[in-house]
Amino acid sequence: VQLQASGGGLVQAGGSLRLSCASSEGTFTVYSMGWFRQVPGKEREFVSYITRFGGSTYYADSVKERFTISRDNAKNTAYLQMNNLKPEDTAVYFCAAVKGIYSGRMVRDASVYDYWGQGTQVTVSS
């Protein structure tokens, strides 16, 4: 499975971006999808997760009420809508796919995921 993340860029604080993660996998619905982010010198951090058909979503506390994860299975694409961006959201954002459905603490564990995209840079200026 190849994942292609896009949509990053430079935005002012309070602005919005929408990240996309396109999958080469025809059976996209086999995979639950996650978004993580990473800044230099720190571990990859969980951002959000969505189950195979979008029935359940999870968010890190730091992005709740500001970010929305979604997916369009007809387009084999997952999205992360980011609103009210803050300078501390600056990071490289990665999408990831995991076969099946997980819940709770496991969705926040990067080692659970089977496939990763290449990352897209998000920079929020103050």
Short mmCIF file of C-alpha atoms in Angstrom, two decimals:
data_model
loop_
_atom_site.label_atom_id
_atom_site.label_comp_id
_atom_site.label_asym_id
_atom_site.label_seq_id
_atom_site.Cartn_x
_atom_site.Cartn_y
_atom_site.Cartn_z
CA VAL A 1 0.00 0.00 0.00
CA GLN A 2 1.33 3.42 -0.94
CA LEU A 3 0.06 6.49 0.86
CA GLN A 4 0.55 9.98 -0.52
CA ALA A 5 0.01 12.86 1.90
CA SER A 6 -0.52 16.38 0.60
CA GLY A 7 -2.02 19.71 1.52
CA GLY A 8 0.55 21.08 3.92
CA GLY A 9 1.86 24.61 3.74
CA LEU A 10 2.46 27.86 5.55
CA VAL A 11 -0.49 29.49 7.28
CA GLN A 12 -0.99 32.19 9.87
CA ALA A 13 -2.27 31.37 13.33
CA GLY A 14 -6.04 31.03 13.25
CA GLY A 15 -6.00 29.80 9.68
CA SER A 16 -7.01 26.48 8.19
CA LEU A 17 -5.55 23.71 6.08
CA ARG A 18 -6.90 20.44 4.79
CA LEU A 19 -4.54 17.52 4.47
CA SER A 20 -5.26 14.64 2.15
CA CYS A 21 -3.94 11.10 2.17
CA ALA A 22 -4.48 9.18 -1.04
CA SER A 23 -4.08 5.42 -1.01
CA SER A 24 -3.03 3.25 -3.90
CA GLU A 25 -4.89 0.35 -2.32
CA GLY A 26 -8.08 -0.61 -4.10
CA THR A 27 -9.48 -2.22 -0.96
CA PHE A 28 -9.18 1.01 1.03
CA THR A 29 -11.97 -0.02 3.36
CA VAL A 30 -9.79 -2.78 4.79
CA TYR A 31 -7.77 -0.09 6.55
CA SER A 32 -8.43 2.26 9.40
CA MET A 33 -6.49 5.50 8.96
CA GLY A 34 -4.51 7.65 11.31
CA TRP A 35 -2.71 10.97 11.29
CA PHE A 36 0.44 11.63 13.29
CA ARG A 37 2.81 14.57 13.46
CA GLN A 38 6.44 14.99 14.32
CA VAL A 39 8.78 17.85 15.09
CA PRO A 40 12.57 17.50 15.01
CA GLY A 41 13.96 15.84 18.10
CA LYS A 42 10.61 14.53 19.29
CA GLU A 43 8.72 11.29 18.88
CA ARG A 44 5.92 10.96 16.41
CA GLU A 45 2.72 12.15 18.06
CA PHE A 46 -0.79 10.84 17.53
CA VAL A 47 -3.26 13.35 16.08
CA SER A 48 -6.36 11.53 14.91
CA TYR A 49 -7.81 8.21 13.78
CA ILE A 50 -10.83 7.01 11.84
CA THR A 51 -12.20 3.52 11.45
CA ARG A 52 -12.75 1.79 8.12
CA PHE A 53 -16.17 3.26 7.35
CA GLY A 54 -15.87 6.36 9.50
CA GLY A 55 -18.04 5.04 12.30
CA SER A 56 -15.59 6.03 15.03
CA THR A 57 -13.02 8.78 15.32
CA TYR A 58 -10.43 9.64 17.92
CA TYR A 59 -8.47 12.83 18.54
CA ALA A 60 -5.56 13.93 20.63
CA ASP A 61 -6.70 16.32 23.34
CA SER A 62 -4.55 19.06 21.83
CA VAL A 63 -6.53 19.10 18.57
CA LYS A 64 -10.06 18.29 19.72
CA GLU A 65 -12.67 20.81 18.55
CA ARG A 66 -10.20 22.16 15.97
CA PHE A 67 -9.34 19.20 13.72
CA THR A 68 -11.72 16.86 11.92
CA ILE A 69 -10.77 13.56 10.35
CA SER A 70 -12.83 12.09 7.55
CA ARG A 71 -12.53 9.72 4.63
CA ASP A 72 -14.03 9.20 1.20
CA ASN A 73 -13.80 5.50 0.47
CA ALA A 74 -14.92 6.00 -3.12
CA LYS A 75 -11.79 8.11 -3.65
CA ASN A 76 -9.48 5.99 -1.46
CA THR A 77 -8.62 9.15 0.43
CA ALA A 78 -8.53 10.26 4.04
CA TYR A 79 -8.58 13.89 5.14
CA LEU A 80 -7.62 15.99 8.09
CA GLN A 81 -9.36 19.35 8.26
CA MET A 82 -7.38 21.64 10.55
CA ASN A 83 -9.00 24.85 11.76
CA ASN A 84 -7.88 27.53 14.17
CA LEU A 85 -4.29 26.48 13.70
CA LYS A 86 -1.74 27.40 16.34
CA PRO A 87 2.05 27.75 16.11
CA GLU A 88 2.39 24.60 18.22
CA ASP A 89 0.69 22.65 15.42
CA THR A 90 3.79 23.18 13.30
CA ALA A 91 5.14 19.76 12.35
CA VAL A 92 5.48 17.23 9.59
CA TYR A 93 2.17 15.41 9.34
CA PHE A 94 2.05 11.74 8.39
CA CYS A 95 -0.86 9.58 7.44
CA ALA A 96 -0.86 5.89 8.24
CA ALA A 97 -2.98 2.84 7.57
CA VAL A 98 -3.68 -0.15 9.75
CA LYS A 99 -5.59 -3.26 8.75
CA GLY A 100 -8.74 -3.75 10.80
CA ILE A 101 -10.17 -1.72 13.60
CA TYR A 102 -8.55 -0.67 16.83
CA SER A 103 -9.77 1.42 19.69
CA GLY A 104 -8.66 3.25 22.75
CA ARG A 105 -5.00 3.46 23.58
CA MET A 106 -3.89 1.30 20.64
CA VAL A 107 -4.86 3.85 17.99
CA ARG A 108 -2.35 6.26 19.53
CA ASP A 109 0.53 3.79 19.17
CA ALA A 110 2.50 4.41 15.97
CA SER A 111 3.89 0.87 16.01
CA VAL A 112 0.39 -0.52 15.39
CA TYR A 113 0.22 0.96 11.89
CA ASP A 114 1.22 -1.05 8.85
CA TYR A 115 1.85 1.62 6.23
CA TRP A 116 2.98 5.24 6.28
CA GLY A 117 2.91 8.15 3.89
CA GLN A 118 5.90 10.38 3.28
CA GLY A 119 4.75 13.34 5.35
CA THR A 120 3.69 16.88 4.55
CA GLN A 121 5.02 19.98 6.30
CA VAL A 122 2.61 22.26 8.14
CA THR A 123 4.00 25.56 9.39
CA VAL A 124 1.88 27.95 11.43
CA SER A 125 3.25 31.44 11.93
CA SER A 126 2.30 33.59 14.90
#
